């Protein structure tokens, strides 16, 4: 009787301790790191050389961790590939990998470094967390041996995983996540056989974690939020900005808003690869972000967040994304639609010919509707309303429904959809909506200079309109409703078609 009662008692006691020590808010930190990269080589370096490079990066991260802790941060997120970079083959990354155990082993590497073999990186990260009394989130590589009894075992006898780790403020390993949706160039890593939904509890809310390309997925990204009800998501990423619709800051902040969670997004910083854009995002507002294509230095950001945003009065109301457009009938255009490409997807566009009006453009099952008023219709800038309803098939496969208003690169309509950085045309009012067949729609509003519009200037209505609210003229680069139709996705992004379970 005593043995059966004791675990139950301990579980109740643990819950009591958590509730007594619960915090209504916490200080989050993310660090955008300019990663020190290894020399590109086809021959693996020694473990000593690999550790030397990793320690150089951890030296930089250590300064950020200490600064964040001194400013009261409870948790800090560092980027994907932030400790060794990404210029690897399967063979050349091997010296950088460590065996990372499951957190259920109850391990503090800082105080017991040899328990799972040679793990100097985990030891150092654990000590950083312990010595600074802060949760530390990092991305490293895990290696797991396998043999011929496993029909999926690679020929070199091991699995290699892109892995996030979390150490709590005592230095204990509390989370390990193997990236499930690898991006196409990640040939150095294996796909995990099964998806993992990794969550953990803290005195300042329930956290989940996934990596970079996972944010496009239903599993684990949506499952984590909808089924496991996390309050905050930790998000290491190595994201290269693909304008106009897939820039890190607009997309990640839109995801946090639409999913109703805090998102702590830490990107790598490498301007030659268009990598920048980190931030701390709440469901109701962007707290802080950093987008810098001019310098090569890292950046630390901190902000206070609500620990349990769903219980807050500011929590956004549910949106019916096709609510407004149910009553809208497609209008006759004053000119023919024209095609244009955005990130290998063929959109249907219609040029905005007047300084005010209403336009509707359709493709397959999606019709997009825009009403707007410009301060003036400039002759040197062209805007178009675009729509895409289809399966994206380059560098991953995923089904999209997108409505977008964007500035064309030049006055030549063939440049509509090409990247552009500045805009002088100002919109005094606007409302964009669509006949979406999904409830997962991510609203973006990007201004000249690739800056986010402030929430005071726009809103998302409950009937699915992204619309102006202040009347202040805004130099809009891109406005978008970026929808994901998960039931038309492959089972894993980049593999054959399948249905949601």
CSV table of C-alpha atoms in Angstrom, one decimal:
chain,number,residue,atom,x,y,z
A,1,UNK,CA,0.0,0.0,0.0
A,2,UNK,CA,2.8,2.4,0.8
A,3,UNK,CA,4.5,1.9,-2.5
A,4,UNK,CA,1.4,2.6,-4.5
A,5,UNK,CA,0.5,5.6,-2.4
A,6,UNK,CA,3.9,7.2,-2.5
A,7,UNK,CA,4.1,8.1,-6.3
A,8,UNK,CA,0.5,9.5,-6.1
A,9,UNK,CA,1.5,11.6,-3.1
A,10,UNK,CA,4.6,12.8,-4.8
A,11,UNK,CA,2.7,13.8,-7.9
A,12,UNK,CA,0.2,15.7,-5.8
A,13,UNK,CA,3.0,17.4,-3.9
A,14,UNK,CA,4.8,18.3,-7.2
A,15,UNK,CA,1.6,19.9,-8.5
A,16,UNK,CA,1.2,21.8,-5.3
A,17,UNK,CA,4.8,23.1,-5.5
A,18,UNK,CA,4.2,24.2,-9.1
A,19,UNK,CA,1.0,26.0,-8.2
A,20,UNK,CA,2.5,27.7,-5.2
A,21,UNK,CA,5.5,28.9,-7.2
A,22,UNK,CA,3.5,29.7,-10.3
A,23,UNK,CA,4.3,33.0,-12.0
A,24,UNK,CA,1.7,35.1,-13.9
A,25,UNK,CA,4.4,36.5,-16.2
A,26,UNK,CA,8.0,35.7,-17.1
A,27,UNK,CA,10.9,37.3,-18.9
A,28,UNK,CA,11.8,35.6,-22.2
A,29,UNK,CA,15.0,36.0,-24.1
A,30,UNK,CA,16.1,35.0,-27.6
A,31,UNK,CA,19.5,35.4,-29.2
A,32,UNK,CA,20.1,35.8,-32.9
A,33,UNK,CA,23.6,34.4,-33.3
A,34,UNK,CA,26.1,35.1,-36.1
A,35,UNK,CA,27.4,31.5,-36.1
A,36,UNK,CA,31.1,30.8,-36.5
A,37,UNK,CA,31.2,28.3,-39.3
A,38,UNK,CA,33.6,25.4,-39.9
A,39,UNK,CA,35.7,25.2,-43.0
A,40,UNK,CA,33.9,23.3,-45.7
A,41,UNK,CA,35.5,19.8,-46.1
A,42,UNK,CA,34.7,16.4,-47.4
A,43,UNK,CA,36.9,14.8,-44.8
A,44,UNK,CA,35.7,14.6,-41.1
A,45,UNK,CA,37.7,16.6,-38.6
A,46,UNK,CA,38.8,15.2,-35.3
A,47,UNK,CA,36.5,15.3,-32.3
A,48,UNK,CA,39.0,17.8,-30.8
A,49,UNK,CA,38.8,20.1,-33.7
A,50,UNK,CA,35.0,19.9,-33.7
A,51,UNK,CA,34.8,20.7,-30.0
A,52,UNK,CA,37.2,23.6,-30.5
A,53,UNK,CA,34.8,25.2,-33.1
A,54,UNK,CA,31.7,24.4,-30.9
A,55,UNK,CA,33.3,26.0,-27.9
A,56,UNK,CA,34.0,29.2,-29.9
A,57,UNK,CA,30.3,29.5,-30.6
A,58,UNK,CA,29.3,28.6,-27.0
A,59,UNK,CA,31.7,31.3,-25.8
A,60,UNK,CA,29.5,33.8,-27.7
A,61,UNK,CA,26.3,32.2,-26.5
A,62,UNK,CA,27.6,32.2,-22.9
A,63,UNK,CA,27.9,36.0,-23.0
A,64,UNK,CA,24.3,36.3,-24.2
A,65,UNK,CA,23.0,33.8,-21.5
A,66,UNK,CA,24.8,35.8,-18.8
A,67,UNK,CA,23.4,39.1,-20.1
A,68,UNK,CA,19.9,37.7,-20.3
A,69,UNK,CA,20.1,36.3,-16.7
A,70,UNK,CA,21.4,39.6,-15.3
A,71,UNK,CA,18.4,41.3,-16.9
A,72,UNK,CA,16.0,38.8,-15.1
A,73,UNK,CA,15.3,36.4,-18.0
A,74,UNK,CA,13.8,33.1,-16.9
A,75,UNK,CA,14.5,31.3,-20.3
A,76,UNK,CA,16.7,32.0,-23.3
A,77,UNK,CA,16.4,30.4,-26.8
A,78,UNK,CA,19.4,30.1,-29.1
A,79,UNK,CA,19.2,29.3,-32.9
A,80,UNK,CA,19.1,26.1,-34.9
A,81,UNK,CA,22.7,25.1,-36.0
A,82,UNK,CA,23.9,27.8,-33.6
A,83,UNK,CA,26.7,25.7,-32.2
A,84,UNK,CA,28.3,24.3,-35.3
A,85,UNK,CA,26.7,25.7,-38.4
A,86,UNK,CA,25.3,23.8,-41.5
A,87,UNK,CA,28.0,23.1,-44.0
A,88,UNK,CA,28.1,19.4,-43.6
A,89,UNK,CA,27.7,16.0,-45.2
A,90,UNK,CA,26.5,13.0,-43.2
A,91,UNK,CA,30.1,12.0,-42.5
A,92,UNK,CA,31.6,15.4,-41.7
A,93,UNK,CA,29.0,16.2,-39.0
A,94,UNK,CA,29.6,13.0,-37.1
A,95,UNK,CA,32.5,14.4,-34.9
A,96,UNK,CA,30.1,17.2,-33.7
A,97,UNK,CA,27.5,14.8,-32.4
A,98,UNK,CA,26.8,13.5,-28.9
A,99,UNK,CA,24.6,10.8,-27.4
A,100,UNK,CA,21.7,12.7,-25.9
A,101,UNK,CA,19.6,10.6,-23.5
A,102,UNK,CA,15.9,10.9,-22.9
A,103,UNK,CA,15.1,13.5,-20.2
A,104,UNK,CA,13.4,10.8,-18.0
A,105,UNK,CA,16.9,9.7,-16.9
A,106,UNK,CA,16.9,12.7,-14.5
A,107,UNK,CA,20.4,14.0,-15.4
A,108,UNK,CA,22.3,17.1,-14.6
A,109,UNK,CA,25.4,17.0,-16.9
A,110,UNK,CA,27.1,19.8,-15.1
A,111,UNK,CA,27.4,17.7,-11.9
A,112,UNK,CA,27.6,14.2,-13.5
A,113,UNK,CA,29.3,14.8,-16.9
A,114,UNK,CA,30.5,11.2,-17.6
A,115,UNK,CA,27.2,9.4,-17.0
A,116,UNK,CA,26.4,9.0,-20.7
A,117,UNK,CA,29.9,9.0,-22.1
A,118,UNK,CA,31.8,11.9,-23.6
A,119,UNK,CA,29.3,14.8,-23.6
A,120,UNK,CA,31.3,18.1,-23.2
A,121,UNK,CA,28.7,20.2,-25.1
A,122,UNK,CA,25.8,19.0,-22.9
A,123,UNK,CA,28.0,19.5,-19.8
A,124,UNK,CA,28.8,23.1,-20.8
A,125,UNK,CA,25.2,24.0,-21.7
A,126,UNK,CA,24.0,22.5,-18.4
A,127,UNK,CA,26.5,24.5,-16.4
A,128,UNK,CA,25.5,27.7,-18.2
A,129,UNK,CA,21.9,27.1,-17.1
A,130,UNK,CA,22.8,26.1,-13.6
A,131,UNK,CA,25.4,28.8,-12.9
A,132,UNK,CA,23.0,31.5,-14.2
A,133,UNK,CA,19.8,30.1,-12.8
A,134,UNK,CA,18.1,30.2,-16.3
A,135,UNK,CA,16.5,27.8,-18.7
A,136,UNK,CA,18.8,27.3,-21.7
A,137,UNK,CA,17.5,26.1,-25.1
A,138,UNK,CA,20.0,25.0,-27.7
A,139,UNK,CA,20.2,23.0,-30.9
A,140,UNK,CA,22.8,20.3,-31.2
A,141,UNK,CA,23.2,16.9,-32.9
A,142,UNK,CA,22.2,13.5,-31.4
A,143,UNK,CA,23.7,10.1,-32.5
A,144,UNK,CA,22.1,6.8,-31.8
A,145,UNK,CA,23.6,3.4,-32.8
A,146,UNK,CA,21.5,0.8,-34.7
A,147,UNK,CA,22.1,-2.6,-36.4
A,148,UNK,CA,20.9,-4.9,-39.0
A,149,UNK,CA,18.0,-6.0,-36.9
A,150,UNK,CA,16.5,-2.6,-37.7
A,151,UNK,CA,15.5,-2.6,-41.4
A,152,UNK,CA,15.7,1.2,-41.5
A,153,UNK,CA,19.2,1.4,-39.9
A,154,UNK,CA,21.5,3.5,-42.2
A,155,UNK,CA,24.5,1.7,-43.7
A,156,UNK,CA,26.9,3.4,-41.3
A,157,UNK,CA,25.1,1.9,-38.3
A,158,UNK,CA,23.8,5.0,-36.7
A,159,UNK,CA,21.0,7.5,-36.7
A,160,UNK,CA,21.8,11.2,-36.7
A,161,UNK,CA,19.2,13.7,-35.5
A,162,UNK,CA,18.9,17.5,-35.6
A,163,UNK,CA,18.1,17.9,-31.9
A,164,UNK,CA,16.9,20.6,-29.5
A,165,UNK,CA,17.7,20.4,-25.9
A,166,UNK,CA,16.4,22.3,-22.9
A,167,UNK,CA,18.2,22.6,-19.5
A,168,UNK,CA,16.3,24.0,-16.6
A,169,UNK,CA,17.6,26.5,-14.1
A,170,UNK,CA,19.2,23.7,-12.1
A,171,UNK,CA,21.1,22.4,-15.1
A,172,UNK,CA,18.9,19.4,-15.6
A,173,UNK,CA,18.0,18.1,-19.0
A,174,UNK,CA,14.2,18.5,-19.2
A,175,UNK,CA,13.5,18.2,-23.0
A,176,UNK,CA,15.0,16.6,-26.0
A,177,UNK,CA,13.4,17.0,-29.4
A,178,UNK,CA,14.4,15.3,-32.7
A,179,UNK,CA,13.4,17.5,-35.7
A,180,UNK,CA,10.6,15.7,-37.6
A,181,UNK,CA,10.3,17.7,-40.8
A,182,UNK,CA,13.8,18.1,-42.2
A,183,UNK,CA,14.3,20.8,-44.8
A,184,UNK,CA,15.5,19.4,-48.2
A,185,UNK,CA,19.3,20.4,-47.8
A,186,UNK,CA,19.6,18.6,-44.4
A,187,UNK,CA,21.3,15.5,-45.8
A,188,UNK,CA,23.4,15.1,-42.7
A,189,UNK,CA,20.5,14.1,-40.6
A,190,UNK,CA,17.9,11.3,-40.5
A,191,UNK,CA,14.2,11.6,-40.3
A,192,UNK,CA,12.9,10.3,-37.0
A,193,UNK,CA,10.6,7.3,-37.5
A,194,UNK,CA,7.8,8.8,-35.5
A,195,UNK,CA,6.9,12.4,-34.6
A,196,UNK,CA,7.6,13.5,-31.0
A,197,UNK,CA,5.4,16.0,-29.3
A,198,UNK,CA,7.8,17.3,-26.6
A,199,UNK,CA,6.4,19.4,-23.8
A,200,UNK,CA,7.4,20.3,-20.2
A,201,UNK,CA,6.0,22.2,-17.3
A,202,UNK,CA,7.6,25.2,-15.6
A,203,UNK,CA,6.4,27.6,-12.9
A,204,UNK,CA,5.7,30.0,-15.8
A,205,UNK,CA,3.6,27.9,-18.0
A,206,UNK,CA,3.6,24.8,-20.2
A,207,UNK,CA,6.2,24.8,-23.0
A,208,UNK,CA,6.6,22.9,-26.2
A,209,UNK,CA,9.5,22.9,-28.6
A,210,UNK,CA,10.0,22.2,-32.4
A,211,UNK,CA,12.5,23.4,-35.0
A,212,UNK,CA,12.4,25.6,-38.1
A,213,UNK,CA,10.6,23.8,-41.0
A,214,UNK,CA,8.3,22.1,-38.4
A,215,UNK,CA,6.3,25.3,-38.2
A,216,UNK,CA,4.7,24.5,-41.5
A,217,UNK,CA,3.5,21.2,-40.2
A,218,UNK,CA,0.4,19.8,-38.6
A,219,UNK,CA,2.4,17.3,-36.7
A,220,UNK,CA,4.0,18.2,-34.4
A,221,UNK,CA,3.4,22.0,-34.5
A,222,UNK,CA,-0.4,22.2,-34.6
A,223,UNK,CA,-0.8,19.0,-32.5
A,224,UNK,CA,1.3,20.5,-29.8
A,225,UNK,CA,-0.9,23.6,-29.5
A,226,UNK,CA,-4.3,22.2,-30.1
A,227,UNK,CA,-4.1,18.8,-28.4
A,228,UNK,CA,-1.4,19.4,-25.7
A,229,UNK,CA,-2.4,23.0,-25.0
A,230,UNK,CA,1.0,24.5,-24.5
A,231,UNK,CA,1.2,28.1,-23.4
A,232,UNK,CA,4.5,28.9,-25.1
A,233,UNK,CA,6.6,27.4,-28.0
A,234,UNK,CA,10.4,27.5,-28.1
A,235,UNK,CA,11.6,27.8,-31.7
A,236,UNK,CA,15.2,27.5,-32.7
A,237,UNK,CA,15.5,28.2,-36.5
A,238,UNK,CA,17.9,28.7,-39.3
A,239,UNK,CA,15.6,30.6,-41.6
A,240,UNK,CA,16.6,32.2,-44.8
A,241,UNK,CA,14.1,34.9,-45.8
A,242,UNK,CA,12.2,34.3,-49.0
A,243,UNK,CA,10.4,37.5,-49.9
A,244,UNK,CA,7.7,38.5,-50.3
A,245,UNK,CA,5.7,35.9,-48.2
A,246,UNK,CA,8.2,33.9,-46.3
A,247,UNK,CA,10.2,36.4,-44.3
A,248,UNK,CA,10.9,35.1,-40.8
A,249,UNK,CA,9.5,37.9,-38.6
A,250,UNK,CA,6.1,38.3,-40.4
A,251,UNK,CA,5.5,34.6,-40.7
A,252,UNK,CA,6.5,33.7,-37.2
A,253,UNK,CA,4.6,36.5,-35.6
A,254,UNK,CA,1.5,35.6,-37.7
A,255,UNK,CA,1.8,32.0,-36.6
A,256,UNK,CA,1.9,33.0,-32.9
A,257,UNK,CA,-1.2,35.2,-33.4
A,258,UNK,CA,-3.2,32.6,-35.3
A,259,UNK,CA,-2.3,29.7,-33.0
A,260,UNK,CA,-2.8,31.7,-29.8
A,261,UNK,CA,0.5,31.0,-28.1
A,262,UNK,CA,3.7,32.8,-27.1
A,263,UNK,CA,6.5,32.1,-29.6
A,264,UNK,CA,10.2,32.5,-28.7
A,265,UNK,CA,11.9,32.5,-32.1
A,266,UNK,CA,15.7,32.5,-32.4
A,267,UNK,CA,17.2,32.7,-35.9
A,268,UNK,CA,20.8,32.5,-37.0
A,269,UNK,CA,22.3,35.6,-38.4
A,270,UNK,CA,24.1,35.3,-41.8
A,271,UNK,CA,23.3,38.1,-44.3
A,272,UNK,CA,25.0,36.4,-47.2
A,273,UNK,CA,22.3,33.7,-46.9
A,274,UNK,CA,19.5,36.2,-46.1
A,275,UNK,CA,19.3,34.8,-42.6
A,276,UNK,CA,18.0,37.2,-40.0
A,277,UNK,CA,14.7,37.8,-38.1
A,278,UNK,CA,14.2,36.7,-34.5
A,279,UNK,CA,11.5,37.8,-32.0
A,280,UNK,CA,9.3,37.3,-29.1
A,281,UNK,CA,5.7,37.1,-30.1
A,282,UNK,CA,2.5,36.9,-28.0
A,283,UNK,CA,-1.0,36.1,-29.4
A,284,UNK,CA,-2.2,39.6,-29.1
A,285,UNK,CA,1.0,41.5,-30.1
A,286,UNK,CA,4.5,41.4,-31.3
A,287,UNK,CA,6.6,42.1,-28.2
A,288,UNK,CA,10.1,42.6,-29.8
A,289,UNK,CA,11.8,41.6,-33.0
A,290,UNK,CA,15.0,42.1,-34.8
A,291,UNK,CA,15.6,42.2,-38.6
A,292,UNK,CA,19.0,43.3,-39.8
A,293,UNK,CA,20.5,42.8,-43.2
A,294,UNK,CA,23.1,45.5,-42.7
A,295,UNK,CA,25.5,44.2,-40.0
A,296,UNK,CA,27.1,40.9,-39.1
A,297,UNK,CA,26.6,41.0,-35.3
A,298,UNK,CA,24.3,39.0,-33.1
A,299,UNK,CA,21.4,40.4,-31.1
A,300,UNK,CA,19.9,39.7,-27.7
A,301,UNK,CA,16.2,40.5,-27.2
A,302,UNK,CA,14.1,40.3,-24.0
A,303,UNK,CA,10.4,40.8,-23.2
A,304,UNK,CA,7.8,40.1,-20.6
A,305,UNK,CA,5.1,37.6,-21.5
A,306,UNK,CA,2.0,36.3,-19.9
A,307,UNK,CA,2.6,32.8,-18.6
A,308,UNK,CA,-0.8,31.5,-19.6
A,309,UNK,CA,-2.1,33.6,-22.4
A,310,UNK,CA,-5.4,31.7,-23.0
A,311,UNK,CA,-6.7,32.9,-19.6
A,312,UNK,CA,-6.0,36.5,-20.4
A,313,UNK,CA,-8.8,39.0,-21.4
A,314,UNK,CA,-6.6,40.1,-24.3
A,315,UNK,CA,-6.6,36.6,-25.8
A,316,UNK,CA,-7.8,37.0,-29.4
A,317,UNK,CA,-11.3,35.7,-30.3
A,318,UNK,CA,-11.7,32.8,-32.8
A,319,UNK,CA,-11.8,33.9,-36.4
A,320,UNK,CA,-14.1,32.4,-39.1
A,321,UNK,CA,-11.7,32.9,-42.0
A,322,UNK,CA,-14.4,32.7,-44.7
A,323,UNK,CA,-17.1,34.4,-42.7
A,324,UNK,CA,-17.1,37.8,-44.6
A,325,UNK,CA,-16.6,36.4,-48.1
A,326,UNK,CA,-19.5,34.0,-47.9
A,327,UNK,CA,-21.7,36.9,-49.2
A,328,UNK,CA,-19.2,38.3,-51.7
A,329,UNK,CA,-19.7,37.5,-55.4
A,330,UNK,CA,-16.7,37.7,-57.7
A,331,UNK,CA,-16.9,41.1,-59.6
A,332,UNK,CA,-16.0,41.5,-63.2
A,333,UNK,CA,-12.4,42.8,-63.6
A,334,UNK,CA,-11.6,45.7,-65.8
A,335,UNK,CA,-8.7,43.8,-67.3
A,336,UNK,CA,-7.7,40.1,-67.6
A,337,UNK,CA,-6.0,38.3,-64.7
A,338,UNK,CA,-2.3,37.6,-65.3
A,339,UNK,CA,0.0,34.9,-63.9
A,340,UNK,CA,3.0,35.5,-61.7
A,341,UNK,CA,5.4,33.3,-59.6
A,342,UNK,CA,6.1,33.5,-55.9
A,343,UNK,CA,8.6,30.9,-54.6
A,344,UNK,CA,7.9,28.5,-57.5
A,345,UNK,CA,4.1,28.8,-57.1
A,346,UNK,CA,2.0,30.2,-59.9
A,347,UNK,CA,-0.3,32.9,-58.6
A,348,UNK,CA,-3.2,34.6,-60.4
A,349,UNK,CA,-2.9,38.4,-60.1
A,350,UNK,CA,-5.0,41.4,-60.9
A,351,UNK,CA,-3.5,44.9,-61.1
A,352,UNK,CA,-4.9,47.7,-58.9
A,353,UNK,CA,-5.6,50.3,-61.6
A,354,UNK,CA,-7.3,53.0,-59.4
A,355,UNK,CA,-6.5,54.8,-56.2
A,356,UNK,CA,-9.6,53.2,-54.5
A,357,UNK,CA,-12.0,50.4,-55.2
A,358,UNK,CA,-12.8,46.7,-54.7
A,359,UNK,CA,-11.2,43.8,-56.5
A,360,UNK,CA,-11.8,40.0,-56.5
A,361,UNK,CA,-9.4,37.4,-57.9
A,362,UNK,CA,-9.9,33.6,-57.9
A,363,UNK,CA,-8.0,30.4,-58.4
A,364,UNK,CA,-9.6,26.9,-57.9
A,365,UNK,CA,-11.7,27.1,-54.7
A,366,UNK,CA,-10.2,30.3,-53.3
A,367,UNK,CA,-11.4,33.8,-54.1
A,368,UNK,CA,-9.7,36.8,-52.6
A,369,UNK,CA,-11.4,40.1,-52.0
A,370,UNK,CA,-9.8,43.5,-51.4
A,371,UNK,CA,-11.2,46.9,-50.8
A,372,UNK,CA,-8.8,49.8,-50.4
A,373,UNK,CA,-8.0,53.5,-50.7
A,374,UNK,CA,-4.6,54.9,-51.5
A,375,UNK,CA,-3.5,58.4,-50.6
A,376,UNK,CA,-2.6,58.8,-54.2
A,377,UNK,CA,-2.1,56.4,-57.2
A,378,UNK,CA,1.6,56.8,-58.1
A,379,UNK,CA,2.7,56.1,-61.6
A,380,UNK,CA,6.0,54.7,-60.6
A,381,UNK,CA,4.6,51.9,-58.4
A,382,UNK,CA,2.3,49.0,-59.3
A,383,UNK,CA,0.3,46.9,-56.8
A,384,UNK,CA,-1.5,43.6,-57.5
A,385,UNK,CA,-4.0,41.4,-55.7
A,386,UNK,CA,-2.9,37.7,-55.9
A,387,UNK,CA,-4.3,34.3,-55.1
A,388,UNK,CA,-2.8,30.8,-54.9
A,389,UNK,CA,-4.7,27.5,-54.2
A,390,UNK,CA,-2.5,24.5,-54.6
A,391,UNK,CA,0.3,22.1,-53.5
A,392,UNK,CA,3.7,23.7,-53.1
A,393,UNK,CA,6.3,21.2,-54.3
A,394,UNK,CA,9.8,22.8,-54.1
A,395,UNK,CA,12.0,22.1,-51.1
A,396,UNK,CA,9.1,20.4,-49.3
A,397,UNK,CA,5.5,19.7,-50.2
A,398,UNK,CA,2.6,21.4,-48.4
A,399,UNK,CA,-0.8,22.7,-49.5
A,400,UNK,CA,-1.4,26.4,-49.5
A,401,UNK,CA,-4.3,28.8,-49.9
A,402,UNK,CA,-3.0,32.4,-50.1
A,403,UNK,CA,-4.5,35.8,-50.6
A,404,UNK,CA,-2.0,38.7,-51.0
A,405,UNK,CA,-1.7,42.3,-51.9
A,406,UNK,CA,1.8,43.2,-52.9
A,407,UNK,CA,3.9,45.8,-54.5
A,408,UNK,CA,5.4,44.6,-57.8
A,409,UNK,CA,9.2,45.0,-58.1
A,410,UNK,CA,8.8,47.4,-61.1
A,411,UNK,CA,6.0,48.8,-63.2
A,412,UNK,CA,6.4,45.7,-65.4
A,413,UNK,CA,3.7,43.2,-64.4
A,414,UNK,CA,6.0,40.4,-65.0
A,415,UNK,CA,7.9,41.4,-61.8
A,416,UNK,CA,4.8,41.0,-59.5
A,417,UNK,CA,5.9,38.5,-56.9
A,418,UNK,CA,9.6,39.3,-57.0
A,419,UNK,CA,11.3,40.6,-53.8
A,420,UNK,CA,11.1,44.3,-53.2
A,421,UNK,CA,12.3,46.3,-50.2
A,422,UNK,CA,10.7,49.8,-50.2
A,423,UNK,CA,7.4,51.4,-51.0
A,424,UNK,CA,6.1,55.0,-51.2
A,425,UNK,CA,2.5,54.4,-52.0
A,426,UNK,CA,0.4,54.7,-48.8
A,427,UNK,CA,-2.9,53.0,-48.1
A,428,UNK,CA,-5.4,54.9,-46.0
A,429,UNK,CA,-7.7,52.0,-45.6
A,430,UNK,CA,-7.8,48.3,-46.7
A,431,UNK,CA,-9.6,45.0,-46.0
A,432,UNK,CA,-8.4,41.7,-47.4
A,433,UNK,CA,-10.4,38.5,-47.0
A,434,UNK,CA,-10.9,35.1,-48.8
A,435,UNK,CA,-13.1,32.1,-49.2
A,436,UNK,CA,-10.7,29.9,-47.2
A,437,UNK,CA,-11.3,26.1,-46.8
A,438,UNK,CA,-9.1,26.0,-43.7
A,439,UNK,CA,-9.2,27.5,-40.2
A,440,UNK,CA,-5.4,27.8,-40.2
A,441,UNK,CA,-4.7,31.2,-41.7
A,442,UNK,CA,-1.7,33.4,-40.8
A,443,UNK,CA,-2.2,37.2,-41.3
A,444,UNK,CA,0.8,39.3,-42.3
A,445,UNK,CA,1.2,43.1,-42.9
A,446,UNK,CA,4.7,44.2,-43.9
A,447,UNK,CA,5.6,47.9,-44.5
A,448,UNK,CA,8.4,49.6,-46.4
A,449,UNK,CA,11.8,48.5,-45.2
A,450,UNK,CA,10.5,45.0,-44.3
A,451,UNK,CA,9.1,46.3,-41.0
A,452,UNK,CA,6.1,45.0,-39.3
A,453,UNK,CA,3.0,47.1,-39.0
A,454,UNK,CA,2.0,47.9,-35.4
A,455,UNK,CA,-1.2,46.3,-34.1
A,456,UNK,CA,-2.7,49.7,-33.5
A,457,UNK,CA,-2.9,50.2,-37.3
A,458,UNK,CA,-4.7,47.0,-38.3
A,459,UNK,CA,-6.9,44.2,-36.9
A,460,UNK,CA,-8.2,40.8,-37.8
A,461,UNK,CA,-12.0,40.8,-37.6
A,462,UNK,CA,-13.9,37.8,-36.4
A,463,UNK,CA,-15.4,37.3,-39.8
A,464,UNK,CA,-11.9,36.9,-41.4
A,465,UNK,CA,-10.9,40.4,-42.6
A,466,UNK,CA,-7.4,41.8,-42.3
A,467,UNK,CA,-8.3,45.5,-42.2
A,468,UNK,CA,-7.1,48.9,-41.3
A,469,UNK,CA,-8.1,50.4,-38.0
A,470,UNK,CA,-6.4,53.7,-37.4
A,471,UNK,CA,-6.7,55.6,-40.7
A,472,UNK,CA,-3.0,56.3,-40.7
A,473,UNK,CA,-1.6,56.0,-44.2
A,474,UNK,CA,0.7,53.0,-44.4
A,475,UNK,CA,3.5,52.3,-47.0
A,476,UNK,CA,2.5,48.7,-47.6
A,477,UNK,CA,5.0,46.2,-49.1
A,478,UNK,CA,3.0,43.0,-48.6
A,479,UNK,CA,-0.4,42.2,-47.0
A,480,UNK,CA,-1.2,38.5,-46.9
A,481,UNK,CA,-3.5,35.8,-45.5
A,482,UNK,CA,-1.4,32.7,-45.7
A,483,UNK,CA,-3.5,29.6,-45.3
A,484,UNK,CA,-2.4,26.0,-44.7
A,485,UNK,CA,-4.7,23.1,-45.8
A,486,UNK,CA,-3.1,20.4,-43.7
A,487,UNK,CA,-5.5,17.6,-44.8
A,488,UNK,CA,-4.1,17.9,-48.3
A,489,UNK,CA,-0.4,17.6,-47.1
A,490,UNK,CA,1.9,14.6,-47.5
A,491,UNK,CA,2.2,12.6,-44.2
A,492,UNK,CA,5.6,14.3,-43.7
A,493,UNK,CA,6.5,17.5,-45.5
A,494,UNK,CA,8.3,16.4,-48.6
A,495,UNK,CA,6.9,12.9,-48.9
A,496,UNK,CA,3.8,11.4,-50.8
A,497,UNK,CA,0.2,12.6,-50.3
A,498,UNK,CA,-1.8,11.5,-47.2
A,499,UNK,CA,-4.6,12.5,-44.9
A,500,UNK,CA,-4.6,13.7,-41.3
A,501,UNK,CA,-5.2,11.2,-38.7
